[in-house]
PDB file of C-alpha atoms in Angstrom:
ATOM      1  CA  MET A   7       5.692  15.654  -9.881  1.00 79.00           C
ATOM      2  CA  PRO A   8       3.101  15.963  -6.589  1.00 94.00           C
ATOM      3  CA  LEU A   9       0.885  12.318  -6.883  1.00 97.00           C
ATOM      4  CA  ASN A  10      -2.715  13.073  -7.686  1.00 98.00           C
ATOM      5  CA  ILE A  11      -4.929  10.129  -5.933  1.00 98.00           C
ATOM      6  CA  LEU A  12      -8.924   9.508  -6.594  1.00 98.00           C
ATOM      7  CA  ALA A  13     -10.231   8.241  -3.270  1.00 98.00           C
ATOM      8  CA  LEU A  14     -13.388   5.518  -2.979  1.00 98.00           C
ATOM      9  CA  SER A  15     -15.039   3.967  -0.455  1.00 98.00           C
ATOM     10  CA  ASP A  16     -18.565   2.305   0.146  1.00 98.00           C
ATOM     11  CA  ILE A  17     -19.113   1.323  -3.815  1.00 98.00           C
ATOM     12  CA  HIS A  18     -21.231  -1.783  -2.702  1.00 98.00           C
ATOM     13  CA  GLU A  19     -21.322  -2.684  -6.025  1.00 98.00           C
ATOM     14  CA  ARG A  20     -23.244   0.522  -7.141  1.00 97.00           C
ATOM     15  CA  THR A  21     -20.865   1.391 -10.570  1.00 97.00           C
ATOM     16  CA  VAL A  22     -23.582   3.541 -12.075  1.00 96.00           C
ATOM     17  CA  PHE A  23     -21.577   7.008 -10.958  1.00 97.00           C
ATOM     18  CA  LEU A  24     -18.579   5.363 -12.987  1.00 97.00           C
ATOM     19  CA  LYS A  25     -18.973   7.101 -16.332  1.00 95.00           C
ATOM     20  CA  ARG A  26     -19.932  10.686 -14.829  1.00 95.00           C
ATOM     21  CA  LEU A  27     -16.851  10.316 -12.575  1.00 96.00           C
ATOM     22  CA  ARG A  28     -14.779   9.344 -15.752  1.00 95.00           C
ATOM     23  CA  GLU A  29     -16.038  12.452 -16.958  1.00 95.00           C
ATOM     24  CA  ASP A  30     -15.709  15.259 -13.983  1.00 95.00           C
ATOM     25  CA  LYS A  31     -12.399  16.995 -14.893  1.00 92.00           C
ATOM     26  CA  ARG A  32     -11.183  16.859 -11.453  1.00 90.00           C
ATOM     27  CA  VAL A  33     -10.452  13.342 -12.261  1.00 93.00           C
ATOM     28  CA  ALA A  34      -8.820  13.815 -15.680  1.00 92.00           C
ATOM     29  CA  THR A  35      -5.997  14.646 -13.815  1.00 93.00           C
ATOM     30  CA  ALA A  36      -5.778  11.242 -11.538  1.00 97.00           C
ATOM     31  CA  ASP A  37      -2.434   9.333 -11.363  1.00 98.00           C
ATOM     32  CA  LEU A  38      -4.414   6.101  -9.120  1.00 98.00           C
ATOM     33  CA  VAL A  39      -7.359   5.371  -7.631  1.00 98.00           C
ATOM     34  CA  VAL A  40      -7.124   4.307  -4.180  1.00 98.00           C
ATOM     35  CA  VAL A  41     -10.713   1.963  -2.784  1.00 98.00           C
ATOM     36  CA  ALA A  42     -10.802   2.342   0.870  1.00 98.00           C
ATOM     37  CA  GLY A  43     -12.818  -1.161   0.993  1.00 98.00           C
ATOM     38  CA  ASP A  44     -16.845  -2.641   1.024  1.00 98.00           C
ATOM     39  CA  ILE A  45     -16.494  -3.487  -2.808  1.00 98.00           C
ATOM     40  CA  THR A  46     -19.469  -5.362  -3.191  1.00 98.00           C
ATOM     41  CA  HIS A  47     -22.304  -5.329  -0.475  1.00 97.00           C
ATOM     42  CA  PHE A  48     -21.754  -9.531   1.368  1.00 97.00           C
ATOM     43  CA  LYS A  49     -20.993 -10.671  -2.180  1.00 97.00           C
ATOM     44  CA  HIS A  50     -18.011 -13.730  -3.005  1.00 97.00           C
ATOM     45  CA  VAL A  51     -14.411 -12.296  -4.677  1.00 97.00           C
ATOM     46  CA  GLY A  52     -15.494 -12.916  -8.151  1.00 97.00           C
ATOM     47  CA  LYS A  53     -18.017  -9.954  -7.522  1.00 98.00           C
ATOM     48  CA  ALA A  54     -15.196  -7.804  -6.103  1.00 98.00           C
ATOM     49  CA  VAL A  55     -12.891  -9.127  -9.134  1.00 97.00           C
ATOM     50  CA  GLU A  56     -15.607  -7.491 -11.316  1.00 98.00           C
ATOM     51  CA  VAL A  57     -15.853  -4.484  -9.932  1.00 98.00           C
ATOM     52  CA  LEU A  58     -12.315  -3.888  -9.562  1.00 98.00           C
ATOM     53  CA  ASN A  59     -12.157  -4.389 -13.023  1.00 97.00           C
ATOM     54  CA  GLU A  60     -14.959  -2.036 -13.848  1.00 98.00           C
ATOM     55  CA  ILE A  61     -12.909   1.048 -12.169  1.00 98.00           C
ATOM     56  CA  TYR A  62      -9.739  -0.140 -13.804  1.00 98.00           C
ATOM     57  CA  ALA A  63     -11.588  -0.287 -17.375  1.00 97.00           C
ATOM     58  CA  ILE A  64     -13.572   2.901 -17.119  1.00 97.00           C
ATOM     59  CA  LEU A  65     -11.000   5.067 -15.566  1.00 97.00           C
ATOM     60  CA  GLY A  66      -7.923   3.483 -16.802  1.00 96.00           C
ATOM     61  CA  LYS A  67      -5.880   4.328 -14.014  1.00 97.00           C
ATOM     62  CA  PRO A  68      -4.253   1.829 -12.089  1.00 98.00           C
ATOM     63  CA  VAL A  69      -6.467   0.884  -8.846  1.00 98.00           C
ATOM     64  CA  PHE A  70      -5.312  -0.403  -4.873  1.00 98.00           C
ATOM     65  CA  PHE A  71      -7.596  -1.682  -2.521  1.00 98.00           C
ATOM     66  CA  VAL A  72      -8.637  -3.163   0.590  1.00 98.00           C
ATOM     67  CA  PRO A  73     -11.226  -5.336   1.101  1.00 98.00           C
ATOM     68  CA  GLY A  74     -14.244  -3.941   3.187  1.00 98.00           C
ATOM     69  CA  ASN A  75     -16.000  -5.387   6.180  1.00 98.00           C
ATOM     70  CA  CYS A  76     -19.195  -5.812   3.432  1.00 98.00           C
ATOM     71  CA  ASP A  77     -16.516  -7.920   1.089  1.00 98.00           C
ATOM     72  CA  SER A  78     -15.471 -11.562   1.668  1.00 98.00           C
ATOM     73  CA  ARG A  79     -12.869 -12.480   3.467  1.00 97.00           C
ATOM     74  CA  ALA A  80     -11.402 -14.871   1.204  1.00 97.00           C
ATOM     75  CA  LEU A  81     -10.828 -11.076  -0.572  1.00 98.00           C
ATOM     76  CA  LEU A  82      -8.018 -10.458   2.087  1.00 98.00           C
ATOM     77  CA  GLU A  83      -5.731 -13.775  -0.078  1.00 96.00           C
ATOM     78  CA  PHE A  84      -6.387 -11.972  -3.301  1.00 97.00           C
ATOM     79  CA  LYS A  85      -3.143 -10.528  -4.594  1.00 95.00           C
ATOM     80  CA  GLY A  86      -4.844  -8.475  -7.242  1.00 94.00           C
ATOM     81  CA  ILE A  87      -5.157  -8.368 -11.521  1.00 91.00           C
ATOM     82  CA  ASP A  88      -1.741  -8.511 -13.626  1.00 89.00           C
ATOM     83  CA  ASP A  89      -0.544  -4.537 -13.743  1.00 88.00           C
ATOM     84  CA  ARG A  90      -4.203  -3.063 -12.722  1.00 95.00           C
ATOM     85  CA  VAL A  91      -5.174  -4.168 -10.008  1.00 98.00           C
ATOM     86  CA  TYR A  92      -3.061  -4.198  -6.519  1.00 98.00           C
ATOM     87  CA  ASN A  93      -4.832  -5.453  -2.563  1.00 98.00           C
ATOM     88  CA  ILE A  94      -2.438  -3.430  -0.027  1.00 98.00           C
ATOM     89  CA  HIS A  95      -3.645  -5.205   2.477  1.00 98.00           C
ATOM     90  CA  GLY A  96      -0.970  -5.782   5.022  1.00 98.00           C
ATOM     91  CA  THR A  97       1.452  -4.814   3.270  1.00 98.00           C
ATOM     92  CA  ILE A  98       3.708  -1.963   1.512  1.00 98.00           C
ATOM     93  CA  ARG A  99       3.514  -0.743  -2.703  1.00 98.00           C
ATOM     94  CA  GLU A 100       5.747   2.458  -4.369  1.00 98.00           C
ATOM     95  CA  PHE A 101       3.434   4.263  -6.656  1.00 97.00           C
ATOM     96  CA  GLY A 102       4.697   7.133  -8.138  1.00 96.00           C
ATOM     97  CA  GLY A 103       6.774   7.922  -5.097  1.00 95.00           C
ATOM     98  CA  ALA A 104       4.711   7.544  -2.239  1.00 97.00           C
ATOM     99  CA  TYR A 105       4.119   4.295  -0.127  1.00 98.00           C
ATOM    100  CA  PHE A 106       0.674   2.780   0.445  1.00 98.00           C
ATOM    101  CA  PHE A 107      -0.367   0.611   4.042  1.00 98.00           C
ATOM    102  CA  GLY A 108      -3.727  -0.740   4.283  1.00 98.00           C
ATOM    103  CA  ILE A 109      -5.903  -3.157   6.745  1.00 98.00           C
ATOM    104  CA  GLY A 110      -9.208  -3.673   5.707  1.00 98.00           C
ATOM    105  CA  GLY A 111     -11.830  -4.747   7.298  1.00 98.00           C
ATOM    106  CA  SER A 112     -13.694  -3.137  10.483  1.00 98.00           C
ATOM    107  CA  THR A 113     -13.261  -3.436  14.276  1.00 97.00           C
ATOM    108  CA  LYS A 114     -16.287  -5.803  16.129  1.00 96.00           C
ATOM    109  CA  THR A 115     -19.763  -4.915  15.025  1.00 94.00           C
ATOM    110  CA  PRO A 116     -23.063  -6.406  16.552  1.00 92.00           C
ATOM    111  CA  PHE A 117     -23.736  -7.426  12.843  1.00 93.00           C
ATOM    112  CA  ASN A 118     -21.250  -9.971  12.703  1.00 95.00           C
ATOM    113  CA  THR A 119     -20.275  -9.088   9.314  1.00 98.00           C
ATOM    114  CA  LEU A 120     -17.726 -11.006   6.993  1.00 98.00           C
ATOM    115  CA  ILE A 121     -14.152  -9.122   7.429  1.00 98.00           C
ATOM    116  CA  GLU A 122     -13.836  -7.704  11.186  1.00 98.00           C
ATOM    117  CA  PHE A 123     -10.635  -7.535  13.074  1.00 98.00           C
ATOM    118  CA  SER A 124     -10.830  -7.258  17.268  1.00 98.00           C
ATOM    119  CA  GLU A 125      -8.049  -3.854  18.272  1.00 98.00           C
ATOM    120  CA  GLU A 126      -5.601  -6.148  19.399  1.00 98.00           C
ATOM    121  CA  GLU A 127      -5.551  -7.857  15.257  1.00 98.00           C
ATOM    122  CA  LEU A 128      -5.070  -4.434  13.823  1.00 98.00           C
ATOM    123  CA  ALA A 129      -2.323  -3.930  16.880  1.00 98.00           C
ATOM    124  CA  SER A 130      -0.429  -6.602  15.885  1.00 98.00           C
ATOM    125  CA  LEU A 131      -0.418  -5.914  12.289  1.00 97.00           C
ATOM    126  CA  LEU A 132       0.547  -2.801  12.486  1.00 98.00           C
ATOM    127  CA  ALA A 133       3.438  -3.389  15.346  1.00 98.00           C
ATOM    128  CA  LYS A 134       4.745  -6.201  12.472  1.00 97.00           C
ATOM    129  CA  TRP A 135       5.013  -3.164   9.935  1.00 98.00           C
ATOM    130  CA  TYR A 136       5.536  -0.273  12.750  1.00 98.00           C
ATOM    131  CA  ASP A 137       9.517   0.356  11.657  1.00 98.00           C
ATOM    132  CA  ASN A 138       9.673   0.329   8.118  1.00 98.00           C
ATOM    133  CA  LEU A 139       6.326   2.394   8.084  1.00 98.00           C
ATOM    134  CA  VAL A 140       7.972   4.815  10.385  1.00 98.00           C
ATOM    135  CA  GLU A 141      10.845   5.053   7.874  1.00 98.00           C
ATOM    136  CA  ILE A 142       8.936   5.795   5.056  1.00 98.00           C
ATOM    137  CA  ARG A 143       6.082   8.039   6.846  1.00 97.00           C
ATOM    138  CA  SER A 144       7.042  11.127   4.919  1.00 96.00           C
ATOM    139  CA  ASN A 145       5.708   9.464   1.956  1.00 97.00           C
ATOM    140  CA  LEU A 146       3.343   7.157   3.766  1.00 98.00           C
ATOM    141  CA  VAL A 147      -0.510   7.057   2.668  1.00 98.00           C
ATOM    142  CA  ILE A 148      -2.406   4.504   4.846  1.00 98.00           C
ATOM    143  CA  VAL A 149      -5.560   2.923   3.673  1.00 99.00           C
ATOM    144  CA  THR A 150      -8.067   1.868   5.862  1.00 98.00           C
ATOM    145  CA  HIS A 151     -11.806   1.049   6.044  1.00 98.00           C
ATOM    146  CA  GLN A 152     -12.342   1.690   9.536  1.00 98.00           C
ATOM    147  CA  PRO A 153     -11.808   5.025  10.183  1.00 98.00           C
ATOM    148  CA  ILE A 154      -9.916   5.904  12.928  1.00 98.00           C
ATOM    149  CA  LYS A 155     -11.284   7.268  16.861  1.00 98.00           C
ATOM    150  CA  GLY A 156     -12.933  10.805  16.554  1.00 98.00           C
ATOM    151  CA  TYR A 157     -12.457  11.545  12.537  1.00 98.00           C
ATOM    152  CA  PHE A 158     -14.885  10.664  10.711  1.00 98.00           C
ATOM    153  CA  ASP A 159     -16.596   7.584  12.823  1.00 97.00           C
ATOM    154  CA  SER A 160     -19.440   9.533  14.830  1.00 96.00           C
ATOM    155  CA  VAL A 161     -22.903   7.130  14.872  1.00 94.00           C
ATOM    156  CA  GLY A 162     -25.288   7.813  17.108  1.00 92.00           C
ATOM    157  CA  GLY A 163     -23.229  10.020  18.547  1.00 92.00           C
ATOM    158  CA  VAL A 164     -20.829   7.885  19.453  1.00 93.00           C
ATOM    159  CA  ASN A 165     -17.103   7.147  17.980  1.00 95.00           C
ATOM    160  CA  VAL A 166     -17.168   4.165  16.877  1.00 96.00           C
ATOM    161  CA  GLY A 167     -13.007   4.234  14.904  1.00 98.00           C
ATOM    162  CA  SER A 168     -10.474   2.344  16.139  1.00 98.00           C
ATOM    163  CA  VAL A 169      -8.174   3.389  19.103  1.00 98.00           C
ATOM    164  CA  VAL A 170      -5.131   1.583  17.435  1.00 98.00           C
ATOM    165  CA  TYR A 171      -5.186   3.293  14.757  1.00 98.00           C
ATOM    166  CA  ARG A 172      -5.477   6.090  16.620  1.00 98.00           C
ATOM    167  CA  GLU A 173      -2.779   5.606  18.809  1.00 98.00           C
ATOM    168  CA  TYR A 174      -0.640   4.373  15.523  1.00 98.00           C
ATOM    169  CA  LEU A 175      -1.419   7.746  13.794  1.00 98.00           C
ATOM    170  CA  GLU A 176       0.039   9.458  16.609  1.00 98.00           C
ATOM    171  CA  LYS A 177       3.627   7.005  16.674  1.00 97.00           C
ATOM    172  CA  ILE A 178       3.340   6.881  12.545  1.00 98.00           C
ATOM    173  CA  ARG A 179       2.432  10.669  11.630  1.00 98.00           C
ATOM    174  CA  PRO A 180       1.973   9.788   7.571  1.00 98.00           C
ATOM    175  CA  VAL A 181       1.588  11.909   5.161  1.00 98.00           C
ATOM    176  CA  ALA A 182      -2.153  10.597   4.751  1.00 98.00           C
ATOM    177  CA  TRP A 183      -4.525   8.600   5.411  1.00 98.00           C
ATOM    178  CA  ILE A 184      -7.332   7.189   3.992  1.00 98.00           C
ATOM    179  CA  THR A 185     -10.842   5.829   5.243  1.00 98.00           C
ATOM    180  CA  GLY A 186     -13.909   4.684   4.790  1.00 98.00           C
ATOM    181  CA  HIS A 187     -17.053   2.325   6.207  1.00 98.00           C
ATOM    182  CA  ILE A 188     -18.966   5.238   8.187  1.00 97.00           C
ATOM    183  CA  HIS A 189     -21.466   6.459   5.016  1.00 97.00           C
ATOM    184  CA  GLU A 190     -22.836   9.534   7.640  1.00 95.00           C
ATOM    185  CA  HIS A 191     -19.333  10.959   6.961  1.00 95.00           C
ATOM    186  CA  SER A 192     -17.806  12.354   3.955  1.00 97.00           C
ATOM    187  CA  GLY A 193     -14.235  14.969   4.563  1.00 98.00           C
ATOM    188  CA  VAL A 194     -11.161  15.799   5.107  1.00 98.00           C
ATOM    189  CA  VAL A 195      -8.903  17.096   8.525  1.00 98.00           C
ATOM    190  CA  GLN A 196      -5.561  17.807   9.031  1.00 97.00           C
ATOM    191  CA  TYR A 197      -4.075  15.735  12.274  1.00 97.00           C
ATOM    192  CA  GLY A 198      -1.112  17.672  12.404  1.00 97.00           C
ATOM    193  CA  ASP A 199       0.678  17.394   8.744  1.00 95.00           C
ATOM    194  CA  THR A 200      -0.898  14.271   8.375  1.00 98.00           C
ATOM    195  CA  THR A 201      -3.900  14.287   6.122  1.00 98.00           C
ATOM    196  CA  ILE A 202      -7.057  12.600   6.600  1.00 98.00           C
ATOM    197  CA  LEU A 203      -9.656  11.721   4.071  1.00 98.00           C
ATOM    198  CA  HIS A 204     -12.878  10.298   3.945  1.00 98.00           C
ATOM    199  CA  PRO A 205     -14.622  10.368   0.939  1.00 98.00           C
ATOM    200  CA  GLY A 206     -17.213   9.237   1.928  1.00 98.00           C
ATOM    201  CA  PRO A 207     -20.006   6.455   0.109  1.00 98.00           C
ATOM    202  CA  PHE A 208     -19.396   6.274  -3.719  1.00 98.00           C
ATOM    203  CA  GLN A 209     -22.995   4.577  -4.174  1.00 98.00           C
ATOM    204  CA  ARG A 210     -24.673   7.955  -3.689  1.00 97.00           C
ATOM    205  CA  GLY A 211     -21.719   9.493  -5.977  1.00 98.00           C
ATOM    206  CA  PHE A 212     -18.941  10.909  -3.326  1.00 98.00           C
ATOM    207  CA  TYR A 213     -15.254  10.458  -4.091  1.00 98.00           C
ATOM    208  CA  GLY A 214     -12.204  12.863  -3.037  1.00 98.00           C
ATOM    209  CA  ILE A 215      -9.199  13.833  -4.350  1.00 98.00           C
ATOM    210  CA  LEU A 216      -5.702  13.394  -2.031  1.00 98.00           C
ATOM    211  CA  ILE A 217      -2.326  15.267  -3.867  1.00 97.00           C
ATOM    212  CA  VAL A 218       0.673  14.262  -2.364  1.00 97.00           C
ATOM    213  CA  GLY A 219       3.533  16.141  -2.795  1.00 92.00           C
ATOM    214  CA  GLU A 220       7.437  16.790  -1.980  1.00 82.00           C
ATOM    215  CA  LYS A 221       5.948  19.610   1.294  1.00 84.00           C
ATOM    216  CA  GLY A 222       2.712  17.499   1.975  1.00 90.00           C
ATOM    217  CA  SER A 223      -0.615  16.418   0.824  1.00 96.00           C
ATOM    218  CA  HIS A 224      -3.919  18.162   0.884  1.00 96.00           C
ATOM    219  CA  GLY A 225      -7.662  16.929  -0.521  1.00 97.00           C
ATOM    220  CA  SER A 226     -10.967  17.462  -1.014  1.00 98.00           C
ATOM    221  CA  VAL A 227     -13.888  15.895  -1.350  1.00 98.00           C
ATOM    222  CA  HIS A 228     -16.753  16.585  -4.145  1.00 98.00           C
ATOM    223  CA  ARG A 229     -20.281  14.616  -4.783  1.00 97.00           C
ATOM    224  CA  LEU A 230     -21.113  13.465  -8.353  1.00 96.00           C
TER     225      LEU A 230
END
């Protein structure tokens, strides 16, 4: 059976759209919610937990998430909530026959936000998991807050995505990759057999649908 994933990013505590999202027939068949960061807007872990709990309570689906650069750094260590919410930053978790691996935060910004990593730090984390990720790549969905260099990352004509993510996209070739962070973008594109999906900022009503099946993946983006 195909796995139907609801992709959200850049919520920034604006959960006003959740009830409308629940009524959207495209979302009714979702098996899982994946949140690609910026759950809060520079708030503490408790606020992030509150938002994640609200997503689960309203949509009634398990939630996998990575923190964004506007979330508390302490959220990197928060494991999750019972069988409802799971943090996939720096770890692999299976669901419905697919595997999910995530990295939160962004690369370095001029604004000194809460969770930022150097490209070298991202490379070190990916290198640690590389063999495991290659082994499961035909059923692997990577989730990062930071976009990939050249994909949904243009700001003022400058591509601000991660060079390391671009390198590992080419090396690992997962079935899908979900990103966020850059509010100016929303869309889906293919890199070979990899579906790259940027749902757009949920604080403005954007969301994505990703379908992962035996013959690969495909996605779409929508706005409430």
